[in-house]
Amino acid sequence: MKSSRTRTARQSKSPHKIPEDIAVKGMYDLWLPTHKARGKSKSTIGCYTAAINHFEEIWDYPFVDAGIDDWQECIDDCPRGRRTRENMKALVGLLYKYAIPRGAAPDKINLGEYLYVTGESGRRHPFTDLEVETIRQSIGTVPYADYIYCMIYLGYRPQEMLTREIDKHYNPAENCIIGGIKTDAGKNRVVTISPKIQPHLSGIIGGRKSGYIFCAPDGGKISVAKYRACFYEAIDKMGIKSTPERKLTPYSCRHTFASLMDRVKGAGDNAKLELIGHRTIDMLRHYQHA
């Protein structure tokens, strides 16, 4: 019994005990010292430090909720060369090797093994003005066209948008949605609701007083994977095509939001960073397209 109690106490004090709600970046921060302790060179550590920066869009996703498409989108969207994207893939594999035996990856699947790296980066593209108008005109006839249109003018990441709740985040008096994924750059940000989407947002909410703003038909939560599937089905019905040369994904809404902000005269970069929830000017520029 004494031996058992000692072992239990030792386990509970383990510096590698991982919180259930740990985010992607938090997992990296726990893993990195263990990798350094194995005598890895400064150049190797530098490669992984650069790699995690290209996962910034999902830094704050709960690690257990980060799916294969979330990791792959970041790799595909990386504007750097193939070597950087290979380092990103390798890093994901190392994070899961660290997390799985510590019970922080419930499915016990190393998603890094299922990621791929192509020869060229596949930077996401924004919608054109004509495509944005096509989406607007499709509201009411194409399912989820209203969600996509709202996403363009809110600038939310898919995970952020799908987790906003009416009674917690929607402020109709101030005409805004408050917060995002829990980071210094996102958790307190105030996203103003454009007059372009206010009628559609009101229609989506209807008479509901609680629950998710952007909900499933039964009022429940939509998973990112489900929303992604609905997104592709919707743009296909609208005649908007995604091609290898011009990739359109749910993140294209965010690229469109950043590009629309770039047209606003007199608005400083700090204000734009606050609206989109980015930490650096470089990341903002990555999302802006001429």
Tab-separated table of C-alpha atoms in Angstrom:
chain	number	residue	atom	x	y	z
A	1	MET	CA	0.000	0.000	0.000
A	2	LYS	CA	2.785	2.404	0.881
A	3	SER	CA	4.481	1.756	-2.436
A	4	SER	CA	1.172	2.382	-4.260
A	5	ARG	CA	0.582	5.669	-2.423
A	6	THR	CA	4.110	6.798	-3.186
A	7	ARG	CA	3.714	5.967	-6.852
A	8	THR	CA	0.368	7.809	-7.030
A	9	ALA	CA	1.831	10.896	-5.377
A	10	ARG	CA	4.787	10.855	-7.726
A	11	GLN	CA	2.507	10.635	-10.770
A	12	SER	CA	0.304	13.503	-9.625
A	13	LYS	CA	3.351	15.756	-9.320
A	14	SER	CA	4.698	14.885	-12.754
A	15	PRO	CA	5.828	17.981	-14.663
A	16	HIS	CA	4.446	16.328	-17.793
A	17	LYS	CA	0.869	15.948	-16.586
A	18	ILE	CA	-1.131	17.514	-19.415
A	19	PRO	CA	-4.314	19.541	-18.778
A	20	GLU	CA	-7.349	18.185	-20.604
A	21	ASP	CA	-8.057	21.546	-22.262
A	22	ILE	CA	-4.498	22.280	-23.343
A	23	ALA	CA	-4.223	24.188	-26.617
A	24	VAL	CA	-1.994	23.365	-29.577
A	25	LYS	CA	0.592	26.001	-28.620
A	26	GLY	CA	0.465	24.897	-24.999
A	27	MET	CA	1.235	21.336	-26.067
A	28	TYR	CA	4.218	22.616	-28.050
A	29	ASP	CA	5.465	24.581	-25.045
A	30	LEU	CA	5.317	21.423	-22.897
A	31	TRP	CA	6.982	19.257	-25.528
A	32	LEU	CA	9.850	21.594	-26.491
A	33	PRO	CA	11.915	21.286	-23.273
A	34	THR	CA	11.744	17.494	-23.510
A	35	HIS	CA	13.097	17.674	-27.051
A	36	LYS	CA	15.879	20.041	-26.033
A	37	ALA	CA	16.789	17.651	-23.215
A	38	ARG	CA	17.569	14.988	-25.795
A	39	GLY	CA	20.497	17.080	-27.010
A	40	LYS	CA	18.972	18.311	-30.256
A	41	SER	CA	21.022	20.961	-32.037
A	42	LYS	CA	20.103	24.640	-32.040
A	43	SER	CA	19.433	24.480	-35.772
A	44	THR	CA	16.975	21.602	-35.297
A	45	ILE	CA	15.181	23.442	-32.508
A	46	GLY	CA	15.150	26.551	-34.691
A	47	CYS	CA	13.410	24.602	-37.456
A	48	TYR	CA	10.627	23.543	-35.109
A	49	THR	CA	10.339	27.051	-33.666
A	50	ALA	CA	9.786	28.347	-37.196
A	51	ALA	CA	7.358	25.498	-37.916
A	52	ILE	CA	5.064	26.192	-34.951
A	53	ASN	CA	4.743	29.816	-36.045
A	54	HIS	CA	3.072	28.654	-39.245
A	55	PHE	CA	0.423	26.904	-37.135
A	56	GLU	CA	-0.561	30.213	-35.519
A	57	GLU	CA	-4.093	29.989	-36.869
A	58	ILE	CA	-4.758	26.957	-34.666
A	59	TRP	CA	-2.454	27.741	-31.730
A	60	ASP	CA	-5.449	28.174	-29.487
A	61	TYR	CA	-7.533	25.210	-30.624
A	62	PRO	CA	-7.832	22.580	-27.900
A	63	PHE	CA	-5.230	19.993	-28.898
A	64	VAL	CA	-7.782	17.196	-28.664
A	65	ASP	CA	-10.045	19.040	-31.130
A	66	ALA	CA	-7.398	19.832	-33.753
A	67	GLY	CA	-8.288	17.637	-36.708
A	68	ILE	CA	-6.352	16.387	-39.696
A	69	ASP	CA	-7.787	19.139	-41.907
A	70	ASP	CA	-6.767	21.859	-39.429
A	71	TRP	CA	-3.142	20.734	-39.499
A	72	GLN	CA	-3.184	20.167	-43.258
A	73	GLU	CA	-4.704	23.600	-43.982
A	74	CYS	CA	-1.830	25.283	-42.149
A	75	ILE	CA	0.762	23.246	-44.024
A	76	ASP	CA	-0.882	23.951	-47.368
A	77	ASP	CA	-1.204	27.652	-46.550
A	78	CYS	CA	2.439	28.081	-45.526
A	79	PRO	CA	4.099	30.525	-47.957
A	80	ARG	CA	7.591	29.134	-47.285
A	81	GLY	CA	9.428	26.412	-49.141
A	82	ARG	CA	8.964	22.668	-49.073
A	83	ARG	CA	11.563	22.196	-46.314
A	84	THR	CA	9.579	24.380	-43.908
A	85	ARG	CA	6.387	22.460	-44.657
A	86	GLU	CA	8.218	19.164	-44.115
A	87	ASN	CA	9.337	20.480	-40.729
A	88	MET	CA	5.718	21.355	-39.940
A	89	LYS	CA	4.615	17.810	-40.726
A	90	ALA	CA	7.452	16.390	-38.624
A	91	LEU	CA	6.563	18.652	-35.717
A	92	VAL	CA	2.955	17.467	-35.680
A	93	GLY	CA	4.167	13.877	-35.519
A	94	LEU	CA	6.450	14.686	-32.578
A	95	LEU	CA	3.654	16.456	-30.696
A	96	TYR	CA	1.418	13.396	-30.996
A	97	LYS	CA	4.256	11.082	-29.955
A	98	TYR	CA	4.534	13.206	-26.826
A	99	ALA	CA	0.783	13.491	-26.226
A	100	ILE	CA	-0.459	9.944	-26.902
A	101	PRO	CA	1.358	8.083	-24.099
A	102	ARG	CA	0.383	10.862	-21.692
A	103	GLY	CA	-3.329	10.463	-22.428
A	104	ALA	CA	-3.693	13.797	-24.199
A	105	ALA	CA	-4.790	12.340	-27.550
A	106	PRO	CA	-7.894	10.230	-26.794
A	107	ASP	CA	-8.001	8.555	-30.204
A	108	LYS	CA	-4.338	7.509	-29.866
A	109	ILE	CA	-3.788	8.284	-33.533
A	110	ASN	CA	-0.697	10.165	-34.671
A	111	LEU	CA	-2.195	12.556	-37.216
A	112	GLY	CA	1.289	13.575	-38.332
A	113	GLU	CA	1.511	10.265	-40.189
A	114	TYR	CA	-1.459	11.229	-42.369
A	115	LEU	CA	-0.287	14.701	-43.396
A	116	TYR	CA	1.326	15.327	-46.768
A	117	VAL	CA	3.592	17.907	-48.326
A	118	THR	CA	3.271	18.891	-51.967
A	119	GLY	CA	5.905	20.523	-54.134
A	120	GLU	CA	4.325	23.962	-54.046
A	121	SER	CA	2.656	25.881	-51.264
A	122	GLY	CA	-1.090	26.129	-51.695
A	123	ARG	CA	-1.764	29.571	-50.295
A	124	ARG	CA	-5.474	30.175	-49.882
A	125	HIS	CA	-7.201	32.750	-52.039
A	126	PRO	CA	-9.951	35.217	-51.180
A	127	PHE	CA	-13.282	35.313	-52.945
A	128	THR	CA	-13.601	37.851	-55.734
A	129	ASP	CA	-16.162	40.650	-55.466
A	130	LEU	CA	-18.320	38.809	-57.991
A	131	GLU	CA	-18.152	35.600	-55.963
A	132	VAL	CA	-19.082	37.453	-52.770
A	133	GLU	CA	-22.123	38.832	-54.571
A	134	THR	CA	-22.970	35.344	-55.865
A	135	ILE	CA	-22.879	34.055	-52.294
A	136	ARG	CA	-25.163	36.882	-51.151
A	137	GLN	CA	-27.673	36.173	-53.897
A	138	SER	CA	-27.645	32.465	-53.022
A	139	ILE	CA	-28.883	33.064	-49.477
A	140	GLY	CA	-32.252	31.392	-49.092
A	141	THR	CA	-31.704	28.958	-51.950
A	142	VAL	CA	-28.350	27.329	-51.143
A	143	PRO	CA	-27.949	25.885	-47.629
A	144	TYR	CA	-25.219	27.582	-45.592
A	145	ALA	CA	-24.774	30.442	-48.068
A	146	ASP	CA	-25.789	32.799	-45.247
A	147	TYR	CA	-23.166	31.280	-42.931
A	148	ILE	CA	-20.441	31.737	-45.546
A	149	TYR	CA	-21.529	35.310	-46.285
A	150	CYS	CA	-21.486	36.198	-42.576
A	151	MET	CA	-18.096	34.555	-42.147
A	152	ILE	CA	-16.666	36.795	-44.867
A	153	TYR	CA	-17.671	39.935	-42.974
A	154	LEU	CA	-16.828	38.672	-39.492
A	155	GLY	CA	-13.364	37.326	-40.252
A	156	TYR	CA	-13.624	34.480	-37.774
A	157	ARG	CA	-11.670	31.270	-37.948
A	158	PRO	CA	-14.059	28.319	-38.464
A	159	GLN	CA	-13.611	27.102	-34.898
A	160	GLU	CA	-14.264	30.589	-33.520
A	161	MET	CA	-17.371	31.148	-35.584
A	162	LEU	CA	-18.922	27.807	-34.712
A	163	THR	CA	-18.397	28.258	-30.967
A	164	ARG	CA	-19.918	31.763	-30.575
A	165	GLU	CA	-23.014	31.590	-28.378
A	166	ILE	CA	-25.976	33.959	-28.446
A	167	ASP	CA	-26.229	34.692	-24.729
A	168	LYS	CA	-22.476	34.799	-24.118
A	169	HIS	CA	-21.019	36.557	-27.152
A	170	TYR	CA	-23.736	38.352	-29.134
A	171	ASN	CA	-24.430	41.958	-28.138
A	172	PRO	CA	-27.294	43.307	-30.276
A	173	ALA	CA	-27.299	46.645	-28.417
A	174	GLU	CA	-23.695	47.317	-29.435
A	175	ASN	CA	-24.114	45.463	-32.727
A	176	CYS	CA	-21.106	43.239	-32.189
A	177	ILE	CA	-19.884	39.770	-31.330
A	178	ILE	CA	-17.390	39.618	-28.505
A	179	GLY	CA	-14.440	37.313	-28.157
A	180	GLY	CA	-12.895	34.526	-30.107
A	181	ILE	CA	-10.632	31.646	-29.284
A	182	LYS	CA	-9.011	32.203	-25.896
A	183	THR	CA	-5.818	34.155	-26.601
A	184	ASP	CA	-4.639	37.630	-25.792
A	185	ALA	CA	-5.201	38.500	-29.442
A	186	GLY	CA	-8.619	36.908	-29.655
A	187	LYS	CA	-10.462	36.429	-26.380
A	188	ASN	CA	-11.384	40.076	-25.797
A	189	ARG	CA	-11.705	41.267	-29.352
A	190	VAL	CA	-14.871	42.995	-30.450
A	191	VAL	CA	-16.016	42.129	-33.966
A	192	THR	CA	-18.468	44.679	-35.290
A	193	ILE	CA	-21.374	43.391	-37.351
A	194	SER	CA	-21.458	44.920	-40.809
A	195	PRO	CA	-24.807	46.276	-42.045
A	196	LYS	CA	-24.289	43.935	-45.009
A	197	ILE	CA	-24.807	40.873	-42.816
A	198	GLN	CA	-27.014	42.188	-39.991
A	199	PRO	CA	-30.321	41.084	-41.605
A	200	HIS	CA	-28.891	37.653	-42.370
A	201	LEU	CA	-27.439	37.247	-38.880
A	202	SER	CA	-30.788	38.221	-37.374
A	203	GLY	CA	-32.443	35.614	-39.568
A	204	ILE	CA	-29.994	32.945	-38.456
A	205	ILE	CA	-30.596	33.712	-34.780
A	206	GLY	CA	-34.349	34.132	-35.176
A	207	GLY	CA	-36.099	34.164	-31.815
A	208	ARG	CA	-33.464	32.092	-30.019
A	209	LYS	CA	-32.042	33.497	-26.778
A	210	SER	CA	-29.275	30.968	-26.243
A	211	GLY	CA	-27.300	28.302	-28.047
A	212	TYR	CA	-24.763	28.612	-30.814
A	213	ILE	CA	-25.232	31.524	-33.218
A	214	PHE	CA	-24.242	29.399	-36.204
A	215	CYS	CA	-25.887	26.127	-35.278
A	216	ALA	CA	-26.888	22.884	-36.934
A	217	PRO	CA	-30.506	22.492	-38.133
A	218	ASP	CA	-31.380	20.824	-34.818
A	219	GLY	CA	-29.859	23.715	-32.859
A	220	GLY	CA	-26.756	21.793	-31.826
A	221	LYS	CA	-23.118	22.490	-32.475
A	222	ILE	CA	-21.654	22.049	-35.953
A	223	SER	CA	-18.217	20.433	-36.009
A	224	VAL	CA	-15.513	22.063	-38.091
A	225	ALA	CA	-15.363	18.928	-40.257
A	226	LYS	CA	-19.117	19.065	-40.905
A	227	TYR	CA	-19.008	22.776	-41.685
A	228	ARG	CA	-16.124	22.246	-44.078
A	229	ALA	CA	-18.143	19.626	-45.965
A	230	CYS	CA	-21.167	21.954	-46.095
A	231	PHE	CA	-18.932	24.776	-47.322
A	232	TYR	CA	-17.638	22.821	-50.306
A	233	GLU	CA	-21.098	21.558	-51.195
A	234	ALA	CA	-22.471	25.111	-51.025
A	235	ILE	CA	-19.861	26.807	-53.203
A	236	ASP	CA	-20.174	23.984	-55.730
A	237	LYS	CA	-23.925	24.589	-55.973
A	238	MET	CA	-23.214	28.286	-56.491
A	239	GLY	CA	-20.843	27.529	-59.370
A	240	ILE	CA	-17.788	28.758	-57.459
A	241	LYS	CA	-14.910	26.418	-58.150
A	242	SER	CA	-11.857	25.622	-56.063
A	243	THR	CA	-8.893	24.464	-58.146
A	244	PRO	CA	-5.289	23.484	-57.363
A	245	GLU	CA	-4.217	26.817	-58.838
A	246	ARG	CA	-6.784	28.803	-56.828
A	247	LYS	CA	-7.739	26.992	-53.670
A	248	LEU	CA	-10.881	28.085	-51.874
A	249	THR	CA	-11.550	26.755	-48.376
A	250	PRO	CA	-13.411	28.055	-45.304
A	251	TYR	CA	-10.279	30.048	-44.544
A	252	SER	CA	-10.844	31.896	-47.824
A	253	CYS	CA	-13.547	33.816	-45.944
A	254	ARG	CA	-10.879	35.048	-43.550
A	255	HIS	CA	-8.570	35.948	-46.422
A	256	THR	CA	-11.467	37.880	-47.976
A	257	PHE	CA	-12.135	39.714	-44.694
A	258	ALA	CA	-8.481	40.777	-44.409
A	259	SER	CA	-8.392	41.885	-48.051
A	260	LEU	CA	-11.581	43.925	-47.647
A	261	MET	CA	-10.065	45.623	-44.592
A	262	ASP	CA	-7.013	46.505	-46.655
A	263	ARG	CA	-9.244	48.695	-48.849
A	264	VAL	CA	-10.415	50.800	-45.915
A	265	LYS	CA	-8.730	54.179	-46.072
A	266	GLY	CA	-7.317	55.629	-42.890
A	267	ALA	CA	-7.578	52.466	-40.816
A	268	GLY	CA	-4.331	51.596	-39.062
A	269	ASP	CA	-2.781	48.147	-38.885
A	270	ASN	CA	-3.345	47.924	-35.131
A	271	ALA	CA	-7.088	48.270	-35.596
A	272	LYS	CA	-7.032	45.627	-38.310
A	273	LEU	CA	-5.025	43.272	-36.084
A	274	GLU	CA	-7.605	43.694	-33.323
A	275	LEU	CA	-10.488	42.902	-35.643
A	276	ILE	CA	-8.970	39.805	-37.187
A	277	GLY	CA	-7.270	38.586	-34.011
A	278	HIS	CA	-3.740	38.268	-35.349
A	279	ARG	CA	-0.604	38.927	-33.343
A	280	THR	CA	1.776	40.170	-36.032
A	281	ILE	CA	1.749	42.468	-39.049
A	282	ASP	CA	3.415	39.710	-41.086
A	283	MET	CA	0.466	37.374	-40.490
A	284	LEU	CA	-1.953	40.155	-41.398
A	285	ARG	CA	-0.087	40.792	-44.640
A	286	HIS	CA	-0.178	37.073	-45.413
A	287	TYR	CA	-3.977	37.236	-45.373
A	288	GLN	CA	-4.277	40.401	-47.445
A	289	HIS	CA	-4.429	40.111	-51.225
A	290	ALA	CA	-4.363	42.836	-53.815
